[in-house]
Each structure stands twice: as structure tokens, then as C-alpha cells.
JSON list of C-alpha atoms in Angstrom, two decimals:
[
{"chain": "A", "resi": 1, "resn": "MET", "atom": "CA", "xyz": [142.38, -101.46, -70.21]},
{"chain": "A", "resi": 2, "resn": "TYR", "atom": "CA", "xyz": [142.18, -100.91, -73.98]},
{"chain": "A", "resi": 3, "resn": "TYR", "atom": "CA", "xyz": [138.63, -102.27, -74.05]},
{"chain": "A", "resi": 4, "resn": "TYR", "atom": "CA", "xyz": [137.34, -99.69, -71.57]},
{"chain": "A", "resi": 5, "resn": "LYS", "atom": "CA", "xyz": [139.01, -96.73, -73.27]},
{"chain": "A", "resi": 6, "resn": "ASN", "atom": "CA", "xyz": [137.39, -97.57, -76.60]},
{"chain": "A", "resi": 7, "resn": "MET", "atom": "CA", "xyz": [133.91, -98.52, -75.39]},
{"chain": "A", "resi": 8, "resn": "LYS", "atom": "CA", "xyz": [131.27, -96.53, -77.23]},
{"chain": "A", "resi": 9, "resn": "LYS", "atom": "CA", "xyz": [129.05, -94.67, -74.81]},
{"chain": "A", "resi": 10, "resn": "ARG", "atom": "CA", "xyz": [125.37, -95.19, -75.53]},
{"chain": "A", "resi": 11, "resn": "LYS", "atom": "CA", "xyz": [122.87, -92.41, -75.04]},
{"chain": "A", "resi": 12, "resn": "LEU", "atom": "CA", "xyz": [120.41, -94.16, -72.72]},
{"chain": "A", "resi": 13, "resn": "MET", "atom": "CA", "xyz": [119.32, -97.20, -70.78]},
{"chain": "A", "resi": 14, "resn": "VAL", "atom": "CA", "xyz": [115.71, -98.04, -69.98]},
{"chain": "A", "resi": 15, "resn": "VAL", "atom": "CA", "xyz": [114.72, -99.67, -66.71]},
{"chain": "A", "resi": 16, "resn": "GLY", "atom": "CA", "xyz": [111.19, -100.70, -65.81]},
{"chain": "A", "resi": 17, "resn": "PRO", "atom": "CA", "xyz": [108.77, -103.45, -64.87]},
{"chain": "A", "resi": 18, "resn": "VAL", "atom": "CA", "xyz": [107.74, -106.27, -67.18]},
{"chain": "A", "resi": 19, "resn": "GLY", "atom": "CA", "xyz": [105.25, -105.00, -69.77]},
{"chain": "A", "resi": 20, "resn": "SER", "atom": "CA", "xyz": [105.80, -101.31, -69.04]},
{"chain": "A", "resi": 21, "resn": "GLY", "atom": "CA", "xyz": [106.68, -100.45, -72.65]},
{"chain": "A", "resi": 22, "resn": "LYS", "atom": "CA", "xyz": [110.47, -100.23, -72.51]},
{"chain": "A", "resi": 23, "resn": "SER", "atom": "CA", "xyz": [111.16, -101.94, -75.84]},
{"chain": "A", "resi": 24, "resn": "SER", "atom": "CA", "xyz": [108.32, -100.10, -77.58]},
{"chain": "A", "resi": 25, "resn": "LEU", "atom": "CA", "xyz": [109.70, -96.79, -76.33]},
{"chain": "A", "resi": 26, "resn": "ILE", "atom": "CA", "xyz": [113.19, -97.62, -77.63]},
{"chain": "A", "resi": 27, "resn": "SER", "atom": "CA", "xyz": [111.71, -98.60, -81.01]},
{"chain": "A", "resi": 28, "resn": "CYS", "atom": "CA", "xyz": [109.93, -95.25, -81.21]},
{"chain": "A", "resi": 29, "resn": "LEU", "atom": "CA", "xyz": [113.07, -93.35, -80.24]},
{"chain": "A", "resi": 30, "resn": "ASN", "atom": "CA", "xyz": [114.89, -95.22, -83.01]},
{"chain": "A", "resi": 31, "resn": "GLY", "atom": "CA", "xyz": [112.17, -94.22, -85.49]},
{"chain": "A", "resi": 32, "resn": "LYS", "atom": "CA", "xyz": [110.87, -97.76, -85.93]},
{"chain": "A", "resi": 33, "resn": "GLY", "atom": "CA", "xyz": [107.36, -97.27, -84.51]},
{"chain": "A", "resi": 34, "resn": "MET", "atom": "CA", "xyz": [105.98, -99.97, -82.24]},
{"chain": "A", "resi": 35, "resn": "ASP", "atom": "CA", "xyz": [108.21, -102.76, -83.49]},
{"chain": "A", "resi": 36, "resn": "ALA", "atom": "CA", "xyz": [108.95, -104.37, -80.13]},
{"chain": "A", "resi": 37, "resn": "LYS", "atom": "CA", "xyz": [108.93, -107.83, -78.65]},
{"chain": "A", "resi": 38, "resn": "LYS", "atom": "CA", "xyz": [109.57, -109.34, -75.22]},
{"chain": "A", "resi": 39, "resn": "THR", "atom": "CA", "xyz": [113.11, -108.70, -73.99]},
{"chain": "A", "resi": 40, "resn": "GLN", "atom": "CA", "xyz": [114.64, -111.90, -72.61]},
{"chain": "A", "resi": 41, "resn": "SER", "atom": "CA", "xyz": [118.12, -110.52, -71.93]},
{"chain": "A", "resi": 42, "resn": "VAL", "atom": "CA", "xyz": [119.90, -107.18, -71.99]},
{"chain": "A", "resi": 43, "resn": "LEU", "atom": "CA", "xyz": [119.73, -105.79, -75.55]},
{"chain": "A", "resi": 44, "resn": "TYR", "atom": "CA", "xyz": [122.29, -103.35, -76.88]},
{"chain": "A", "resi": 45, "resn": "ASP", "atom": "CA", "xyz": [122.04, -101.10, -79.94]},
{"chain": "A", "resi": 46, "resn": "THR", "atom": "CA", "xyz": [123.90, -97.97, -80.96]},
{"chain": "A", "resi": 47, "resn": "LEU", "atom": "CA", "xyz": [121.49, -95.69, -79.06]},
{"chain": "A", "resi": 48, "resn": "SER", "atom": "CA", "xyz": [120.42, -97.68, -76.05]},
{"chain": "A", "resi": 49, "resn": "ILE", "atom": "CA", "xyz": [120.49, -100.54, -73.59]},
{"chain": "A", "resi": 50, "resn": "ASP", "atom": "CA", "xyz": [117.16, -102.30, -73.00]},
{"chain": "A", "resi": 51, "resn": "THR", "atom": "CA", "xyz": [117.00, -104.19, -69.69]},
{"chain": "A", "resi": 52, "resn": "PRO", "atom": "CA", "xyz": [114.53, -107.00, -69.02]},
{"chain": "A", "resi": 53, "resn": "GLY", "atom": "CA", "xyz": [111.81, -106.17, -66.51]},
{"chain": "A", "resi": 54, "resn": "GLU", "atom": "CA", "xyz": [112.62, -109.35, -64.63]},
{"chain": "A", "resi": 55, "resn": "TYR", "atom": "CA", "xyz": [115.86, -107.71, -63.46]},
{"chain": "A", "resi": 56, "resn": "LEU", "atom": "CA", "xyz": [113.77, -105.40, -61.27]},
{"chain": "A", "resi": 57, "resn": "GLU", "atom": "CA", "xyz": [111.86, -108.32, -59.78]},
{"chain": "A", "resi": 58, "resn": "ASN", "atom": "CA", "xyz": [115.02, -109.88, -58.36]},
{"chain": "A", "resi": 59, "resn": "PRO", "atom": "CA", "xyz": [117.06, -107.70, -55.98]},
{"chain": "A", "resi": 60, "resn": "CYS", "atom": "CA", "xyz": [120.15, -109.82, -56.75]},
{"chain": "A", "resi": 61, "resn": "MET", "atom": "CA", "xyz": [120.06, -108.35, -60.28]},
{"chain": "A", "resi": 62, "resn": "TYR", "atom": "CA", "xyz": [120.14, -104.68, -59.19]},
{"chain": "A", "resi": 63, "resn": "LYS", "atom": "CA", "xyz": [123.93, -104.64, -59.27]},
{"chain": "A", "resi": 64, "resn": "TYR", "atom": "CA", "xyz": [123.87, -105.63, -62.96]},
{"chain": "A", "resi": 65, "resn": "ILE", "atom": "CA", "xyz": [121.46, -102.83, -63.82]},
{"chain": "A", "resi": 66, "resn": "ILE", "atom": "CA", "xyz": [123.65, -100.33, -61.99]},
{"chain": "A", "resi": 67, "resn": "ALA", "atom": "CA", "xyz": [126.80, -101.66, -63.67]},
{"chain": "A", "resi": 68, "resn": "GLU", "atom": "CA", "xyz": [125.23, -101.44, -67.16]},
{"chain": "A", "resi": 69, "resn": "ALA", "atom": "CA", "xyz": [124.36, -97.79, -66.51]},
{"chain": "A", "resi": 70, "resn": "GLN", "atom": "CA", "xyz": [128.05, -96.87, -66.42]},
{"chain": "A", "resi": 71, "resn": "SER", "atom": "CA", "xyz": [128.14, -96.85, -70.23]},
{"chain": "A", "resi": 72, "resn": "VAL", "atom": "CA", "xyz": [125.21, -94.47, -70.81]},
{"chain": "A", "resi": 73, "resn": "GLU", "atom": "CA", "xyz": [124.45, -90.79, -70.44]},
{"chain": "A", "resi": 74, "resn": "TYR", "atom": "CA", "xyz": [120.83, -91.13, -69.29]},
{"chain": "A", "resi": 75, "resn": "VAL", "atom": "CA", "xyz": [118.89, -93.73, -67.32]},
{"chain": "A", "resi": 76, "resn": "LEU", "atom": "CA", "xyz": [115.18, -93.70, -68.11]},
{"chain": "A", "resi": 77, "resn": "PHE", "atom": "CA", "xyz": [112.95, -95.13, -65.39]},
{"chain": "A", "resi": 78, "resn": "ILE", "atom": "CA", "xyz": [109.73, -96.34, -66.98]},
{"chain": "A", "resi": 79, "resn": "GLN", "atom": "CA", "xyz": [106.35, -96.47, -65.25]},
{"chain": "A", "resi": 80, "resn": "ASP", "atom": "CA", "xyz": [103.25, -97.78, -67.01]},
{"chain": "A", "resi": 81, "resn": "ALA", "atom": "CA", "xyz": [100.36, -95.32, -66.53]},
{"chain": "A", "resi": 82, "resn": "MET", "atom": "CA", "xyz": [97.94, -98.24, -66.14]},
{"chain": "A", "resi": 83, "resn": "GLN", "atom": "CA", "xyz": [99.80, -99.83, -63.24]},
{"chain": "A", "resi": 84, "resn": "ARG", "atom": "CA", "xyz": [99.37, -98.83, -59.61]},
{"chain": "A", "resi": 85, "resn": "ARG", "atom": "CA", "xyz": [102.01, -101.26, -58.41]},
{"chain": "A", "resi": 86, "resn": "CYS", "atom": "CA", "xyz": [105.52, -99.97, -57.70]},
{"chain": "A", "resi": 87, "resn": "ILE", "atom": "CA", "xyz": [108.17, -102.60, -58.34]},
{"chain": "A", "resi": 88, "resn": "TYR", "atom": "CA", "xyz": [111.12, -100.26, -57.73]},
{"chain": "A", "resi": 89, "resn": "PRO", "atom": "CA", "xyz": [112.74, -100.12, -54.29]},
{"chain": "A", "resi": 90, "resn": "PRO", "atom": "CA", "xyz": [112.50, -96.66, -52.63]},
{"chain": "A", "resi": 91, "resn": "GLY", "atom": "CA", "xyz": [115.34, -94.37, -53.68]},
{"chain": "A", "resi": 92, "resn": "PHE", "atom": "CA", "xyz": [116.54, -96.77, -56.40]},
{"chain": "A", "resi": 93, "resn": "ALA", "atom": "CA", "xyz": [117.29, -94.00, -58.93]},
{"chain": "A", "resi": 94, "resn": "GLN", "atom": "CA", "xyz": [119.72, -92.44, -56.47]},
{"chain": "A", "resi": 95, "resn": "SER", "atom": "CA", "xyz": [121.98, -95.49, -56.93]},
{"chain": "A", "resi": 96, "resn": "PHE", "atom": "CA", "xyz": [122.90, -94.23, -60.40]},
{"chain": "A", "resi": 97, "resn": "ASN", "atom": "CA", "xyz": [125.56, -91.63, -61.10]},
{"chain": "A", "resi": 98, "resn": "ARG", "atom": "CA", "xyz": [123.97, -90.76, -64.42]},
{"chain": "A", "resi": 99, "resn": "LYS", "atom": "CA", "xyz": [121.22, -88.32, -65.40]},
{"chain": "A", "resi": 100, "resn": "THR", "atom": "CA", "xyz": [117.88, -89.88, -64.48]},
{"chain": "A", "resi": 101, "resn": "ILE", "atom": "CA", "xyz": [114.59, -89.25, -66.22]},
{"chain": "A", "resi": 102, "resn": "GLY", "atom": "CA", "xyz": [111.13, -90.56, -65.45]},
{"chain": "A", "resi": 103, "resn": "VAL", "atom": "CA", "xyz": [108.98, -91.69, -68.36]},
{"chain": "A", "resi": 104, "resn": "ILE", "atom": "CA", "xyz": [105.32, -92.51, -67.93]},
{"chain": "A", "resi": 105, "resn": "THR", "atom": "CA", "xyz": [104.22, -94.78, -70.77]},
{"chain": "A", "resi": 106, "resn": "LYS", "atom": "CA", "xyz": [100.83, -95.75, -72.19]},
{"chain": "A", "resi": 107, "resn": "VAL", "atom": "CA", "xyz": [99.23, -92.37, -71.43]},
{"chain": "A", "resi": 108, "resn": "ASP", "atom": "CA", "xyz": [96.84, -92.94, -74.35]},
{"chain": "A", "resi": 109, "resn": "THR", "atom": "CA", "xyz": [94.88, -95.65, -72.51]},
{"chain": "A", "resi": 110, "resn": "GLU", "atom": "CA", "xyz": [91.52, -95.11, -70.82]},
{"chain": "A", "resi": 111, "resn": "SER", "atom": "CA", "xyz": [92.38, -95.94, -67.22]},
{"chain": "A", "resi": 112, "resn": "VAL", "atom": "CA", "xyz": [95.58, -93.98, -66.77]},
{"chain": "A", "resi": 113, "resn": "GLU", "atom": "CA", "xyz": [97.08, -93.23, -63.38]},
{"chain": "A", "resi": 114, "resn": "VAL", "atom": "CA", "xyz": [99.44, -90.40, -64.36]},
{"chain": "A", "resi": 115, "resn": "GLU", "atom": "CA", "xyz": [99.50, -88.73, -60.94]},
{"chain": "A", "resi": 116, "resn": "HIS", "atom": "CA", "xyz": [100.16, -92.04, -59.20]},
{"chain": "A", "resi": 117, "resn": "SER", "atom": "CA", "xyz": [102.89, -92.85, -61.73]},
{"chain": "A", "resi": 118, "resn": "GLN", "atom": "CA", "xyz": [104.53, -89.48, -61.07]},
{"chain": "A", "resi": 119, "resn": "LYS", "atom": "CA", "xyz": [104.52, -90.19, -57.33]},
{"chain": "A", "resi": 120, "resn": "ILE", "atom": "CA", "xyz": [106.15, -93.58, -57.90]},
{"chain": "A", "resi": 121, "resn": "LEU", "atom": "CA", "xyz": [108.93, -92.01, -60.00]},
{"chain": "A", "resi": 122, "resn": "GLN", "atom": "CA", "xyz": [109.47, -89.29, -57.41]},
{"chain": "A", "resi": 123, "resn": "THR", "atom": "CA", "xyz": [109.60, -91.90, -54.61]},
{"chain": "A", "resi": 124, "resn": "ILE", "atom": "CA", "xyz": [112.40, -93.79, -56.35]},
{"chain": "A", "resi": 125, "resn": "GLY", "atom": "CA", "xyz": [114.41, -90.57, -56.58]},
{"chain": "A", "resi": 126, "resn": "VAL", "atom": "CA", "xyz": [114.28, -89.57, -60.25]},
{"chain": "A", "resi": 127, "resn": "LYS", "atom": "CA", "xyz": [116.12, -86.23, -60.44]},
{"chain": "A", "resi": 128, "resn": "GLY", "atom": "CA", "xyz": [115.29, -85.17, -64.00]},
{"chain": "A", "resi": 129, "resn": "PRO", "atom": "CA", "xyz": [111.95, -84.42, -65.59]},
{"chain": "A", "resi": 130, "resn": "ILE", "atom": "CA", "xyz": [109.06, -86.82, -65.66]},
{"chain": "A", "resi": 131, "resn": "LEU", "atom": "CA", "xyz": [107.71, -87.03, -69.21]},
{"chain": "A", "resi": 132, "resn": "LYS", "atom": "CA", "xyz": [104.49, -88.61, -70.48]},
{"chain": "A", "resi": 133, "resn": "THR", "atom": "CA", "xyz": [104.58, -90.75, -73.64]},
{"chain": "A", "resi": 134, "resn": "SER", "atom": "CA", "xyz": [102.63, -93.13, -75.80]},
{"chain": "A", "resi": 135, "resn": "SER", "atom": "CA", "xyz": [104.46, -95.42, -78.19]},
{"chain": "A", "resi": 136, "resn": "LYS", "atom": "CA", "xyz": [101.11, -96.23, -79.81]},
{"chain": "A", "resi": 137, "resn": "THR", "atom": "CA", "xyz": [100.15, -92.65, -80.75]},
{"chain": "A", "resi": 138, "resn": "GLY", "atom": "CA", "xyz": [103.60, -91.03, -80.61]},
{"chain": "A", "resi": 139, "resn": "TYR", "atom": "CA", "xyz": [102.49, -88.63, -77.88]},
{"chain": "A", "resi": 140, "resn": "GLY", "atom": "CA", "xyz": [105.49, -87.12, -76.09]},
{"chain": "A", "resi": 141, "resn": "ILE", "atom": "CA", "xyz": [108.10, -88.94, -78.20]},
{"chain": "A", "resi": 142, "resn": "LYS", "atom": "CA", "xyz": [109.25, -85.77, -79.97]},
{"chain": "A", "resi": 143, "resn": "GLU", "atom": "CA", "xyz": [109.68, -83.96, -76.64]},
{"chain": "A", "resi": 144, "resn": "LEU", "atom": "CA", "xyz": [111.62, -86.89, -75.17]},
{"chain": "A", "resi": 145, "resn": "LYS", "atom": "CA", "xyz": [113.89, -87.02, -78.23]},
{"chain": "A", "resi": 146, "resn": "GLU", "atom": "CA", "xyz": [114.53, -83.28, -77.95]},
{"chain": "A", "resi": 147, "resn": "TYR", "atom": "CA", "xyz": [115.38, -83.56, -74.26]},
{"chain": "A", "resi": 148, "resn": "LEU", "atom": "CA", "xyz": [117.78, -86.45, -74.95]},
{"chain": "A", "resi": 149, "resn": "GLY", "atom": "CA", "xyz": [119.30, -84.72, -77.97]},
{"chain": "A", "resi": 150, "resn": "ILE", "atom": "CA", "xyz": [118.28, -87.44, -80.41]},
{"chain": "A", "resi": 151, "resn": "GLU", "atom": "CA", "xyz": [117.82, -86.14, -84.00]}
]
């Protein structure tokens, strides 16, 4: 019981497919630029929880993603602007009792599919805003930080 009462609540958790830019986004939000590498397991820092993309590829892992979300204020659902594939199950964001935000990453690339990415995030049930970002150029990072109340 003592453990749960004294758990520090993190600000956010990122959920998204492999290679969608989750770790790069967290690095930018932490002010570290694009200092990211492949996430092999759930990573915790003072601001965030970074979930591996492989957790979305295995429906048996959904319960762990949902359980991890209990210790955050926001769940950010990430969709790569270059990907047309939707790996999320329909309505997945509605499984979370936290504030949900859609984040479209890699909007600085040539073949972006922003409208398609927005539709994917709407289909999974994201209730909050859908923001566009680029960890490479910093586009949209300031706005996302302001929305989340980070610095």
C-alpha cells in the first residue's frame, strides 16, 4: 500500500508503432534534441514512460500498456506521417482513463500523409487534440510542450 501512495506520477506515456519516433519525441520534450535509440523495453524517466512499439504488435501486451498508463497524466498516441498502415486496434485510445492526445510525427518528410494519420488517430478514439511534430526540425515541439505544461 505504501508503494502506491508514494509513486511519483509522470506527465506522459508514448504509445506507437515501431519506428514512429516515440523515443525521439521524448528526447525533444526533455530538451535533448534527437538523442534517441531503439527502445527494447519500457523506459521510465522523470517526465515520461516510453513503450516499445512491439507492444502494439502483440495484442497480449495491450494490458501492460493500459496498466502503465495508470501512472501518467497524458497518453500520447504516435502516428508516423510517412506510414499508411494502422497498427492500433479500432477504439484503442478509449481503453485509457487518462487524457489522450494524438501526435503525428515526421511531418518534415517529403511524402507525408498527415490527413491519413489524422484519420487513424481519430479511428482509435483519441479525444484530445491531434498535433503535428518533427523531432528533426523541432516543428510543433513548443506547442506540444505548452499543451502538456512542460517548461
